Short mmCIF file of C-alpha atoms in Angstrom, two decimals:
data_model
loop_
_atom_site.label_atom_id
_atom_site.label_comp_id
_atom_site.label_asym_id
_atom_site.label_seq_id
_atom_site.Cartn_x
_atom_site.Cartn_y
_atom_site.Cartn_z
CA MET A 265 -0.86 13.91 -24.71
CA SER A 266 -2.75 14.41 -27.95
CA GLY A 267 -5.65 11.73 -27.29
CA ASP A 268 -6.21 12.85 -24.26
CA ARG A 269 -9.27 14.56 -23.28
CA ILE A 270 -10.29 16.86 -19.92
CA ASN A 271 -13.56 18.63 -20.47
CA GLU A 272 -14.46 20.80 -17.61
CA LYS A 273 -18.00 20.45 -18.56
CA THR A 274 -20.67 18.84 -16.41
CA GLU A 275 -19.87 14.95 -16.98
CA LYS A 276 -23.58 13.15 -17.72
CA THR A 277 -24.23 11.31 -14.16
CA PRO A 278 -27.03 10.11 -12.46
CA SER A 279 -28.50 12.84 -9.89
CA PHE A 280 -29.51 11.90 -6.52
CA ASN A 281 -31.60 12.44 -3.46
CA GLY A 282 -29.40 13.61 -0.74
CA SER A 283 -25.49 13.56 -0.60
CA LEU A 284 -23.91 10.54 -1.51
CA GLU A 285 -20.28 12.43 0.38
CA LYS A 286 -22.16 13.23 3.44
CA GLY A 287 -23.75 9.44 3.79
CA ASN A 288 -27.18 10.59 3.15
CA LEU A 289 -28.51 8.65 0.20
CA ASN A 290 -32.06 7.98 -1.03
CA GLN A 291 -31.60 6.41 -4.50
CA THR A 292 -34.49 5.07 -6.12
CA THR A 293 -33.24 4.26 -10.05
CA TYR A 294 -29.94 1.11 -10.35
CA THR A 295 -28.89 0.01 -13.44
CA VAL A 296 -28.69 -3.05 -11.40
CA GLU A 297 -30.99 -4.22 -8.97
CA GLU A 298 -29.54 -7.05 -6.90
CA ASP A 299 -27.93 -6.67 -3.68
CA LYS A 300 -25.69 -9.80 -2.94
CA TYR A 301 -22.41 -7.82 -4.38
CA HIS A 302 -22.62 -5.07 -2.07
CA PHE A 303 -23.16 -1.61 -4.51
CA ASP A 304 -25.51 -0.27 -2.49
CA ALA A 305 -25.79 2.87 -0.54
CA HIS A 306 -24.67 1.51 2.84
CA ASP A 307 -21.44 1.44 1.68
CA LEU A 308 -20.64 4.15 1.79
CA ASP A 309 -17.01 5.98 1.98
CA LYS A 310 -15.57 6.73 5.43
CA VAL A 311 -12.09 7.95 4.54
CA GLN A 312 -12.35 11.71 3.74
CA ARG A 313 -10.89 14.00 1.17
CA ARG A 314 -7.89 16.04 2.46
CA LEU A 315 -5.52 15.46 -0.13
CA LYS A 316 -5.41 18.76 -1.73
CA GLN A 317 -4.33 20.04 -6.16
CA ARG A 318 -0.28 19.78 -5.17
CA HIS A 319 -0.32 16.50 -3.17
CA VAL A 320 -1.76 14.51 -6.06
CA GLN A 321 0.33 16.18 -8.95
CA MET A 322 3.96 15.37 -6.57
CA ILE A 323 1.96 11.70 -6.52
CA ALA A 324 1.25 11.41 -9.76
CA ILE A 325 4.97 12.91 -10.60
CA ALA A 326 6.84 11.25 -8.26
CA GLY A 327 4.97 8.64 -5.94
CA THR A 328 6.96 6.01 -6.94
CA ILE A 329 9.49 6.53 -7.92
CA GLY A 330 12.35 4.74 -6.20
CA THR A 331 15.66 2.36 -6.42
CA GLY A 332 14.17 0.26 -9.13
CA LEU A 333 15.02 3.66 -10.92
CA PHE A 334 18.08 5.15 -9.44
CA LEU A 335 19.13 1.47 -8.83
CA GLY A 336 18.16 -0.77 -11.24
CA SER A 337 19.07 0.99 -13.93
CA GLY A 338 22.29 0.31 -13.50
CA LYS A 339 20.96 -3.90 -13.66
CA ALA A 340 19.90 -3.10 -17.15
CA LEU A 341 22.72 -1.60 -18.51
CA ALA A 342 25.05 -4.11 -17.02
CA ARG A 343 22.50 -6.81 -18.41
CA ALA A 344 21.52 -5.64 -21.83
CA GLY A 345 23.19 -3.03 -23.32
CA PRO A 346 22.34 0.58 -23.71
CA LEU A 347 20.33 0.17 -26.41
CA GLY A 348 18.66 -2.98 -24.67
CA ALA A 349 18.14 -1.09 -21.20
CA LEU A 350 16.74 2.28 -23.54
CA MET A 351 14.42 0.31 -25.74
CA ALA A 352 13.10 -1.90 -22.50
CA TYR A 353 12.43 1.23 -20.73
CA ALA A 354 10.14 2.59 -23.51
CA PHE A 355 8.63 -0.40 -23.89
CA ILE A 356 7.67 -0.84 -20.63
CA GLY A 357 6.48 2.71 -20.20
CA SER A 358 4.06 2.59 -23.58
CA VAL A 359 2.45 -0.45 -21.62
CA ALA A 360 2.23 1.58 -17.79
CA TYR A 361 1.00 4.41 -19.57
CA SER A 362 -1.83 2.50 -21.31
CA SER A 363 -2.09 1.09 -17.66
CA LEU A 364 -3.14 4.25 -16.36
CA CYS A 365 -4.64 5.86 -18.77
CA SER A 366 -7.83 2.97 -18.51
CA VAL A 367 -7.61 3.87 -14.59
CA GLY A 368 -7.33 6.67 -14.69
CA GLU A 369 -10.72 7.02 -16.93
CA MET A 370 -12.68 4.45 -15.01
CA THR A 371 -11.54 6.36 -11.67
CA CYS A 372 -12.83 9.77 -12.91
CA PHE A 373 -15.89 8.23 -13.66
CA ALA A 374 -15.99 7.06 -10.33
CA PRO A 375 -14.13 8.13 -7.98
CA ILE A 376 -14.64 5.94 -5.00
CA SER A 377 -12.92 3.86 -2.31
CA GLY A 378 -11.46 0.01 -3.59
CA THR A 379 -10.87 1.53 -7.18
CA PHE A 380 -9.66 -0.53 -9.86
CA PRO A 381 -10.11 -4.06 -7.84
CA HIS A 382 -13.88 -2.70 -7.31
CA PHE A 383 -14.16 -1.62 -10.55
CA ALA A 384 -12.96 -5.44 -11.84
CA ALA A 385 -16.13 -6.45 -9.37
CA ARG A 386 -18.76 -4.45 -10.58
CA TRP A 387 -17.90 -4.56 -14.89
CA VAL A 388 -16.42 -7.73 -14.98
CA ASP A 389 -16.82 -10.64 -12.37
CA PRO A 390 -16.98 -9.84 -8.64
CA ALA A 391 -14.32 -12.92 -8.65
CA PHE A 392 -12.39 -10.99 -10.52
CA GLY A 393 -12.40 -8.24 -8.81
CA PHE A 394 -11.67 -10.52 -5.72
CA ALA A 395 -8.66 -12.06 -7.35
CA VAL A 396 -7.77 -8.77 -8.71
CA GLY A 397 -7.58 -7.05 -5.19
CA PHE A 398 -6.06 -9.94 -2.69
CA ASN A 399 -3.10 -10.26 -5.72
CA TYR A 400 -2.72 -6.02 -5.63
CA PHE A 401 -3.34 -5.95 -1.58
CA TYR A 402 -0.24 -8.61 -1.20
CA THR A 403 1.75 -7.71 -3.49
CA GLN A 404 2.08 -4.10 -2.10
CA ALA A 405 1.97 -5.67 1.26
CA ILE A 406 5.25 -7.63 0.32
CA THR A 407 6.68 -4.66 -1.18
CA VAL A 408 6.87 -2.05 1.59
CA PRO A 409 9.54 -4.76 3.72
CA VAL A 410 11.30 -4.44 -0.02
CA GLU A 411 11.68 -0.46 -0.02
CA VAL A 412 12.39 -1.04 3.61
CA THR A 413 15.03 -2.86 3.44
CA ALA A 414 16.40 -0.73 0.42
CA ALA A 415 16.53 1.86 2.37
CA GLN A 416 18.45 0.22 5.71
CA ILE A 417 21.14 -0.87 3.07
CA LEU A 418 21.20 2.62 1.10
CA LEU A 419 22.65 3.23 5.14
CA THR A 420 25.51 1.41 4.59
CA PHE A 421 27.13 3.51 1.75
CA TRP A 422 28.17 5.30 5.22
CA ASP A 423 27.73 2.64 8.44
CA LYS A 424 28.82 -0.13 6.91
CA ASN A 425 28.39 -1.89 10.32
CA GLU A 426 26.21 -5.01 10.16
CA LYS A 427 25.02 -5.41 13.78
CA ARG A 428 22.80 -1.63 13.60
CA SER A 429 21.32 -2.90 10.77
CA ILE A 430 18.30 -4.16 13.11
CA ALA A 431 18.54 -0.82 15.24
CA TYR A 432 18.67 1.37 11.32
CA THR A 433 15.50 -1.04 10.05
CA ALA A 434 13.68 -0.64 13.25
CA ILE A 435 13.79 3.27 13.28
CA ILE A 436 12.56 3.23 9.35
CA LEU A 437 9.31 1.28 10.40
CA VAL A 438 8.37 3.45 13.19
CA PHE A 439 8.95 7.03 11.42
CA MET A 440 7.12 4.75 7.80
CA CYS A 441 4.51 3.64 10.10
CA ALA A 442 3.63 7.01 11.92
CA ILE A 443 3.26 8.68 8.40
CA ASN A 444 0.02 7.10 7.85
CA LEU A 445 -0.65 6.52 11.25
CA PHE A 446 -1.32 9.85 11.25
CA GLY A 447 -3.62 10.62 8.46
CA VAL A 448 -3.90 10.70 4.70
CA LYS A 449 -2.63 14.94 4.99
CA TYR A 450 0.10 13.67 7.12
CA PHE A 451 1.04 11.07 4.26
CA GLY A 452 0.23 14.14 1.26
CA GLU A 453 2.63 16.59 3.13
CA SER A 454 5.50 13.92 2.99
CA GLU A 455 5.13 12.41 -0.13
CA PHE A 456 5.15 16.10 -1.13
CA PHE A 457 8.54 16.82 0.37
CA PHE A 458 9.79 13.69 -0.60
CA SER A 459 8.67 13.74 -4.30
CA ILE A 460 10.13 16.67 -4.48
CA ILE A 461 13.85 15.77 -3.68
CA LYS A 462 12.90 13.05 -6.43
CA LEU A 463 12.62 15.16 -9.14
CA THR A 464 15.47 17.37 -8.53
CA LEU A 465 17.94 14.41 -7.85
CA ILE A 466 16.60 13.29 -10.94
CA THR A 467 16.89 16.09 -12.94
CA GLY A 468 20.08 16.86 -11.99
CA LEU A 469 21.29 13.86 -12.25
CA ILE A 470 19.97 14.39 -15.88
CA ILE A 471 21.92 17.45 -16.44
CA PHE A 472 25.11 16.46 -14.70
CA GLY A 473 25.30 13.08 -17.10
CA ILE A 474 24.52 15.22 -20.18
CA VAL A 475 27.83 17.66 -18.46
CA ILE A 476 29.81 14.67 -18.22
CA ASP A 477 28.77 13.10 -21.16
CA LEU A 478 30.11 16.35 -22.74
CA GLY A 479 33.27 16.47 -21.51
CA GLY A 480 32.28 19.16 -18.68
CA GLY A 481 33.08 16.72 -16.01
CA PRO A 482 36.85 17.51 -14.05
CA ASP A 483 38.58 14.80 -16.12
CA HIS A 484 37.13 16.71 -19.65
CA ASP A 485 36.39 13.45 -21.56
CA ARG A 486 34.02 14.30 -24.51
CA ARG A 487 31.97 10.45 -23.49
CA GLY A 488 29.86 11.25 -26.29
CA PHE A 489 28.61 7.63 -27.66
CA ARG A 490 31.48 6.07 -27.89
CA TYR A 491 30.04 3.62 -25.47
CA TRP A 492 27.62 2.30 -27.57
CA LYS A 493 30.34 1.61 -29.99
CA ASN A 494 32.84 0.20 -27.12
CA PRO A 495 32.12 -2.12 -25.55
CA GLY A 496 28.64 -2.27 -27.78
CA ALA A 497 24.94 -1.10 -27.79
CA MET A 498 23.35 -4.01 -27.18
CA LYS A 499 24.44 -6.73 -24.71
CA ALA A 500 23.95 -10.92 -25.42
CA TYR A 501 22.34 -12.46 -22.55
CA LEU A 502 22.62 -16.39 -21.74
CA VAL A 503 23.74 -17.52 -25.12
CA THR A 504 26.42 -16.81 -26.18
CA ASP A 505 27.17 -18.73 -29.97
CA ASN A 506 24.19 -16.27 -31.41
CA VAL A 507 23.81 -13.34 -31.16
CA HIS A 508 20.81 -12.17 -32.50
CA THR A 509 19.16 -14.08 -30.07
CA GLY A 510 21.40 -13.66 -26.84
CA ARG A 511 20.44 -9.92 -27.48
CA PHE A 512 16.84 -10.55 -28.00
CA LEU A 513 17.16 -12.76 -24.94
CA SER A 514 18.49 -10.09 -22.73
CA LEU A 515 15.64 -7.90 -23.54
CA LEU A 516 13.13 -9.99 -22.42
CA GLY A 517 15.70 -10.57 -19.51
CA THR A 518 14.99 -6.48 -19.45
CA LEU A 519 11.68 -5.78 -19.05
CA VAL A 520 11.21 -7.28 -15.20
CA GLN A 521 13.41 -5.18 -13.98
CA ALA A 522 12.07 -1.98 -16.04
CA ALA A 523 8.67 -3.08 -14.80
CA PHE A 524 9.82 -2.66 -11.39
CA SER A 525 10.74 0.40 -11.44
CA PHE A 526 7.31 1.99 -13.22
CA GLN A 527 5.17 -0.38 -10.81
CA GLY A 528 2.94 2.11 -8.49
CA MET A 529 1.63 4.33 -10.69
CA GLU A 530 -1.33 3.41 -10.16
CA LEU A 531 -1.38 4.89 -6.79
CA VAL A 532 -3.08 8.42 -7.75
CA ALA A 533 -6.00 6.27 -8.05
CA ILE A 534 -6.46 4.10 -5.87
CA ALA A 535 -6.27 7.87 -3.54
CA ALA A 536 -8.84 9.01 -5.17
CA SER A 537 -11.49 8.77 -3.08
CA GLU A 538 -9.02 10.91 -0.44
CA THR A 539 -8.79 13.55 -3.15
CA GLU A 540 -10.22 17.04 -3.28
CA ASN A 541 -12.13 17.34 -6.95
CA PRO A 542 -11.42 13.61 -7.53
CA ARG A 543 -11.91 14.13 -11.04
CA ARG A 544 -10.35 17.22 -11.96
CA ASN A 545 -7.22 16.86 -10.68
CA ILE A 546 -6.92 13.50 -11.40
CA ALA A 547 -7.05 13.95 -14.80
CA LYS A 548 -4.80 16.63 -14.85
CA ALA A 549 -2.57 13.91 -13.30
CA VAL A 550 -2.98 11.02 -15.74
CA ARG A 551 -2.69 13.86 -18.50
CA ARG A 552 0.94 14.41 -17.12
CA VAL A 553 2.23 11.62 -16.93
CA PHE A 554 3.10 9.97 -20.71
CA TYR A 555 5.97 13.56 -19.97
CA ARG A 556 6.79 11.88 -16.86
CA ILE A 557 7.53 8.55 -18.34
CA LEU A 558 9.38 10.38 -21.14
CA ILE A 559 11.69 12.43 -19.41
CA PHE A 560 12.83 11.19 -15.76
CA TYR A 561 12.66 7.17 -17.23
CA ILE A 562 12.77 7.44 -21.08
CA LEU A 563 15.90 10.05 -21.19
CA GLY A 564 17.37 9.12 -17.51
CA VAL A 565 18.00 5.50 -18.88
CA PHE A 566 18.91 7.02 -21.96
CA VAL A 567 21.94 9.40 -20.20
CA THR A 568 22.56 6.60 -18.28
CA GLY A 569 24.04 4.81 -20.97
CA LEU A 570 26.44 7.33 -22.09
CA LEU A 571 28.19 7.76 -19.07
CA ILE A 572 29.67 4.22 -18.27
CA PRO A 573 30.36 0.44 -20.31
CA HIS A 574 27.74 -1.97 -19.99
CA ASP A 575 30.46 -4.22 -18.87
CA ASP A 576 32.11 -1.75 -15.77
CA GLU A 577 32.42 -4.40 -13.07
CA ASN A 578 31.19 -1.80 -10.73
CA LEU A 579 27.59 -1.83 -12.59
CA LEU A 580 27.89 -6.29 -11.37
CA ARG A 581 27.96 -5.57 -7.84
CA ASP A 582 25.27 -5.52 -5.87
CA THR A 583 25.91 -3.60 -2.82
CA GLY A 584 22.66 -2.03 -3.00
CA ASN A 585 23.36 1.77 -1.82
CA ALA A 586 24.69 4.44 -4.59
CA ALA A 587 27.93 2.52 -4.92
CA GLN A 588 25.87 0.78 -7.42
CA SER A 589 24.10 3.55 -9.03
CA PRO A 590 25.26 4.35 -12.84
CA TYR A 591 25.38 7.86 -11.89
CA VAL A 592 27.88 7.38 -9.24
CA ILE A 593 29.84 5.59 -11.24
CA ALA A 594 30.63 8.24 -13.52
CA MET A 595 30.95 10.36 -10.91
CA GLU A 596 33.94 8.35 -9.63
CA LEU A 597 35.56 7.67 -13.01
CA ALA A 598 35.18 11.88 -13.69
CA GLY A 599 36.77 12.29 -10.20
CA VAL A 600 33.57 13.88 -9.13
CA LYS A 601 34.20 13.57 -4.86
CA VAL A 602 31.33 14.86 -3.18
CA LEU A 603 27.93 14.27 -4.94
CA PRO A 604 28.40 10.45 -3.89
CA HIS A 605 27.17 11.09 -0.63
CA ILE A 606 24.53 13.36 -1.99
CA VAL A 607 23.17 10.97 -4.48
CA ASN A 608 23.12 8.13 -1.14
CA ALA A 609 21.15 10.57 1.08
CA CYS A 610 18.82 11.29 -1.87
CA VAL A 611 18.10 7.86 -3.11
CA PHE A 612 17.43 7.32 0.75
CA THR A 613 14.56 9.69 0.87
CA SER A 614 13.03 7.81 -2.05
CA ALA A 615 13.24 4.27 -0.83
CA PHE A 616 11.60 5.44 1.92
CA SER A 617 8.86 7.88 0.15
CA ALA A 618 8.61 4.39 -2.20
CA GLY A 619 7.72 2.18 0.95
CA ASN A 620 5.62 4.58 2.41
CA SER A 621 3.56 5.18 -0.83
CA PHE A 622 2.89 1.33 -1.09
CA LEU A 623 2.13 1.07 3.18
CA PHE A 624 -0.55 3.34 2.20
CA THR A 625 -2.35 1.52 -1.39
CA SER A 626 -1.64 -1.63 0.40
CA SER A 627 -4.07 -0.14 3.08
CA ARG A 628 -6.63 1.33 0.40
CA ILE A 629 -7.14 -1.67 -1.18
CA LEU A 630 -7.86 -3.89 2.30
CA TYR A 631 -10.09 -1.29 3.43
CA GLY A 632 -12.22 -1.16 -0.60
CA LEU A 633 -12.42 -5.02 -0.40
CA ALA A 634 -14.16 -4.70 3.36
CA LEU A 635 -16.22 -1.92 2.60
CA ARG A 636 -17.92 -4.04 -0.09
CA GLY A 637 -17.70 -7.61 1.72
CA GLN A 638 -14.65 -9.54 0.36
CA ALA A 639 -12.34 -9.30 3.30
CA PRO A 640 -13.70 -9.20 7.40
CA ARG A 641 -15.26 -6.22 7.89
CA ILE A 642 -13.21 -5.22 10.50
CA PHE A 643 -11.23 -4.06 8.17
CA ALA A 644 -13.44 -1.25 6.94
CA ARG A 645 -13.75 0.42 10.59
CA CYS A 646 -12.34 3.84 10.37
CA THR A 647 -11.39 6.56 12.94
CA LYS A 648 -13.85 9.85 13.12
CA ALA A 649 -11.11 11.57 10.90
CA GLY A 650 -11.03 9.10 7.94
CA LEU A 651 -8.35 7.20 9.19
CA PRO A 652 -9.06 3.58 8.55
CA ILE A 653 -6.75 2.16 10.89
CA VAL A 654 -7.46 -1.39 10.97
CA ALA A 655 -6.80 -1.69 8.25
CA VAL A 656 -3.16 0.21 8.38
CA ILE A 657 -2.17 -1.27 10.89
CA THR A 658 -2.57 -4.91 9.29
CA CYS A 659 -0.55 -4.01 6.62
CA SER A 660 2.30 -2.01 9.06
CA LEU A 661 2.76 -5.69 10.24
CA PHE A 662 3.96 -6.56 6.59
CA SER A 663 6.93 -4.58 6.99
CA LEU A 664 7.87 -6.67 9.82
CA LEU A 665 9.23 -8.92 7.56
CA SER A 666 12.77 -6.37 6.35
CA PHE A 667 14.08 -7.97 9.82
CA MET A 668 14.08 -11.15 7.40
CA ASN A 669 16.61 -9.68 5.61
CA VAL A 670 18.99 -9.47 7.97
CA SER A 671 19.21 -12.73 9.05
CA THR A 672 21.40 -15.06 6.45
CA SER A 673 19.01 -17.79 6.41
CA SER A 674 16.13 -15.98 5.65
CA ALA A 675 17.22 -13.71 2.52
CA GLN A 676 16.74 -16.32 0.34
CA VAL A 677 12.96 -16.56 1.29
CA PHE A 678 12.87 -12.92 1.46
CA ASN A 679 14.44 -12.16 -2.44
CA TRP A 680 11.95 -14.74 -3.42
CA LEU A 681 9.79 -12.06 -2.05
CA VAL A 682 11.32 -9.00 -4.09
CA ASN A 683 10.51 -11.53 -7.33
CA LEU A 684 6.80 -12.23 -6.22
CA THR A 685 6.24 -8.25 -6.60
CA THR A 686 6.97 -7.95 -9.94
CA VAL A 687 5.00 -10.63 -11.69
CA GLY A 688 1.92 -9.50 -9.20
CA GLY A 689 2.23 -6.10 -10.67
CA PHE A 690 2.31 -8.00 -14.31
CA PHE A 691 -1.05 -8.96 -13.15
CA THR A 692 -2.69 -5.54 -12.10
CA TRP A 693 -1.37 -3.82 -15.74
CA PHE A 694 -3.41 -6.87 -17.17
CA SER A 695 -7.20 -6.40 -14.65
CA ILE A 696 -6.92 -2.80 -14.99
CA ASN A 697 -5.87 -2.98 -18.80
CA PHE A 698 -8.77 -5.85 -19.27
CA THR A 699 -11.26 -4.46 -16.75
CA TYR A 700 -11.76 -1.43 -19.23
CA LEU A 701 -12.48 -2.83 -22.01
CA ARG A 702 -15.54 -4.50 -20.13
CA PHE A 703 -16.29 -0.83 -18.78
CA TYR A 704 -16.50 0.03 -22.45
CA ALA A 705 -18.01 -2.64 -23.99
CA GLY A 706 -21.25 -1.84 -20.79
CA LEU A 707 -21.24 2.25 -21.66
CA LYS A 708 -21.46 1.34 -25.28
CA ALA A 709 -24.17 -1.51 -24.61
CA GLN A 710 -25.97 1.24 -22.64
CA GLY A 711 -25.76 4.21 -25.02
CA ILE A 712 -23.30 6.24 -22.79
CA ASP A 713 -20.76 9.15 -24.68
CA ARG A 714 -17.91 8.85 -22.65
CA THR A 715 -16.63 12.05 -24.54
CA GLN A 716 -18.72 13.38 -22.13
CA PHE A 717 -16.86 12.63 -18.75
CA VAL A 718 -14.14 14.58 -17.25
CA TYR A 719 -11.23 12.36 -18.82
CA PHE A 720 -11.17 10.10 -21.62
CA SER A 721 -8.36 9.02 -23.82
CA ARG A 722 -9.07 8.97 -27.88
CA LEU A 723 -6.81 6.28 -27.99
CA GLN A 724 -8.88 3.84 -26.16
CA PRO A 725 -9.63 0.91 -26.64
CA TYR A 726 -6.09 0.63 -28.70
CA LEU A 727 -4.16 1.02 -25.28
CA SER A 728 -6.41 -1.11 -22.74
CA ILE A 729 -5.56 -3.78 -26.15
CA TRP A 730 -1.73 -3.15 -26.90
CA GLY A 731 -1.55 -3.43 -22.43
CA CYS A 732 -3.12 -6.39 -22.14
CA PHE A 733 -1.60 -8.21 -24.79
CA TRP A 734 1.94 -6.90 -23.52
CA THR A 735 1.18 -7.77 -19.99
CA ALA A 736 -0.11 -11.49 -21.15
CA PHE A 737 3.07 -11.77 -22.44
CA CYS A 738 5.52 -10.81 -19.41
CA ILE A 739 3.24 -13.04 -17.29
CA LEU A 740 4.46 -15.68 -19.29
CA ILE A 741 8.30 -15.06 -19.95
CA ASN A 742 9.18 -13.29 -16.99
CA GLY A 743 11.14 -16.52 -15.28
CA PHE A 744 12.53 -18.07 -18.71
CA ALA A 745 16.17 -17.79 -17.81
CA VAL A 746 15.68 -20.72 -15.22
CA PHE A 747 14.77 -23.79 -18.04
CA TRP A 748 19.07 -22.11 -19.31
CA ASP A 749 19.65 -23.50 -15.41
CA PHE A 750 16.84 -24.54 -13.85
CA ASN A 751 16.22 -24.75 -10.45
CA VAL A 752 12.63 -25.50 -8.62
CA SER A 753 12.52 -22.42 -6.41
CA ASP A 754 13.25 -20.14 -8.95
CA PHE A 755 10.72 -21.34 -11.38
CA LEU A 756 8.15 -21.10 -8.51
CA THR A 757 9.16 -17.86 -7.64
CA ALA A 758 8.01 -16.71 -11.51
CA TYR A 759 5.00 -18.44 -12.06
CA ILE A 760 3.59 -19.39 -8.41
CA ASN A 761 1.32 -15.55 -8.68
CA ILE A 762 -0.27 -17.82 -11.87
CA PRO A 763 -2.14 -20.58 -9.74
CA ILE A 764 -2.70 -18.06 -6.69
CA PHE A 765 -4.60 -15.67 -9.02
CA ILE A 766 -7.07 -18.42 -10.94
CA SER A 767 -7.42 -20.12 -7.31
CA LEU A 768 -8.41 -16.91 -5.78
CA TYR A 769 -11.27 -16.28 -9.03
CA LEU A 770 -12.34 -20.04 -8.82
CA GLY A 771 -12.62 -19.67 -5.09
CA TRP A 772 -14.94 -17.47 -4.92
CA LYS A 773 -16.33 -18.21 -7.96
CA PHE A 774 -17.42 -21.04 -6.58
CA PHE A 775 -18.36 -19.74 -3.09
CA LYS A 776 -20.14 -17.38 -4.14
CA ARG A 777 -21.58 -18.88 -6.98
CA THR A 778 -20.66 -15.35 -9.26
CA LYS A 779 -21.11 -15.16 -12.73
CA ALA A 780 -19.62 -12.48 -15.23
CA TRP A 781 -21.28 -9.41 -15.82
CA LYS A 782 -23.57 -8.02 -18.83
CA PRO A 783 -22.42 -5.17 -21.20
CA HIS A 784 -25.97 -3.88 -20.22
CA GLU A 785 -26.24 -5.41 -16.76
CA MET A 786 -23.17 -3.45 -15.90
CA ASP A 787 -24.25 -0.54 -13.06
CA PHE A 788 -22.68 2.34 -13.66
CA VAL A 789 -25.19 4.63 -11.01
CA ARG A 790 -24.86 2.49 -7.63
CA GLY A 791 -22.89 4.96 -4.95
CA ILE A 792 -21.11 6.67 -7.50
CA PRO A 793 -21.25 10.17 -6.37
CA SER A 794 -22.20 12.83 -8.92
CA ILE A 795 -20.02 15.93 -9.70
CA GLU A 796 -21.58 18.48 -7.99
CA GLU A 797 -20.62 15.85 -4.99
CA THR A 798 -17.06 16.08 -5.33
CA GLU A 799 -15.73 18.82 -7.90
CA ALA A 800 -16.00 23.25 -5.95
CA PRO A 801 -16.08 24.74 -9.05
CA TYR A 802 -13.62 25.81 -10.79
CA VAL A 803 -11.81 29.43 -10.27
CA PRO A 804 -9.32 30.16 -12.39
CA PRO A 805 -5.58 31.93 -11.49
CA THR A 806 -5.38 35.29 -11.64
CA THR A 807 -2.29 36.68 -10.10
CA LEU A 808 0.95 35.43 -11.57
CA GLY A 809 1.97 33.40 -8.57
CA GLY A 810 -0.59 31.61 -9.13
CA LYS A 811 -0.80 30.49 -12.49
CA ILE A 812 2.73 29.63 -11.61
CA PHE A 813 1.20 27.37 -9.41
CA GLU A 814 -1.67 26.49 -11.59
CA THR A 815 0.84 25.42 -14.69
CA ILE A 816 3.03 23.15 -11.84
CA PHE A 817 0.43 21.35 -10.00
#
């Protein structure tokens, strides 16, 4: 993206006496003199930097691509039509990009544990950081059983015996929790492997879709833009007597579905405190996300809209496995027999990978909160290898909620939890963009030149203003459909996050008597490692293989 800049020059960060990375710090100059908000030297990270460049790049490109994209794009098509789905994904993609640019710049400035909840506490208000942290923690922790359930349902494509669902769920849980308990190195390797599968799948599906659309399938039917004309590019939703209003409502209704596909893109920032050369690697990762959104999401949804009509009855089936994928439906319509099984296997690994990533992020956020006194200190305990063991075990327990979906009586409660995670994601994006605006104001007030940072975007602060406005809008309208057929449970599911977030904020504010930081009071020094402490000297590749590796990763 031309608006982004990555500087290899030295960032103007204060120097310290001793090494922050090794836990030996004797600093004497601070912007903020109070110690009451736990921004001091004894709250040093105990996690270790074991994620390599290739891990970070692949996690950034495909870390949280899961069923939301592979299966959810079909639901978007069925609700809004091909043009409506494309517009919704493009719009939400721009909001997701603004959020990632914002958290990317703050993270490259301060690659420490706690990431954006800590930034919110540090540059907005400690109470705001507390609310942001726990909102993100519980939404990520709840999303783990959502992905576990999705992975188990995908197995029904081959085995429809519901009696085995408990066993399948248990096996998935054991492997997912084991990867996180083995440590960040094994998490990085597993995500690297899964990301390759996901990128291969989505690339293959896009190419396959283009070939089918141009008449290269067994049926030799050249579709072109046929389905954009009949049954149409957009579909009415809720209102049928006024087609324009109905199409507008279908677009609004698809925004939440699209948002679920993009959630978790901030994973690369959360991993900053466990990444080698975090400033350089995260800067490169954030810069490439624009192209990831453009190619894998926007192009993928566009191709989907070419393959099948939005009124195809198979799109309306809620199977949860590959039979629901618009690409598989297109394969069946074109007479392709074997590929649906391959697609289902790859989507299964995607669901497993997404759950694995959400377990990682929830445990690191809980660890970051405990590190600075906003959660019980026991969650900050680490093993000698740098694994926040108590936080990981605690977050792993949330995965047991996936057994609720086995019981019909508990399935409705589980569906409410699914909806809560999407709304919580909007709060996360809003918080990131709002925190960046305060961060930007603080830098300006204290005369700090952000163009000297390792990563910055020339599109700021306008990106964050865009992100703040539209995430607030989505929070307010996400449950609008309930007013056409009102019921209490759907209303609470759509809007319960608002009073929860406000209660977290006000509760901590009154309990700790916190105040919002003024721009000239913000702390841009304490606990932030200098560039010399985190970055090894950059050595440009000299061999052909090294240059190819550098280009890809």
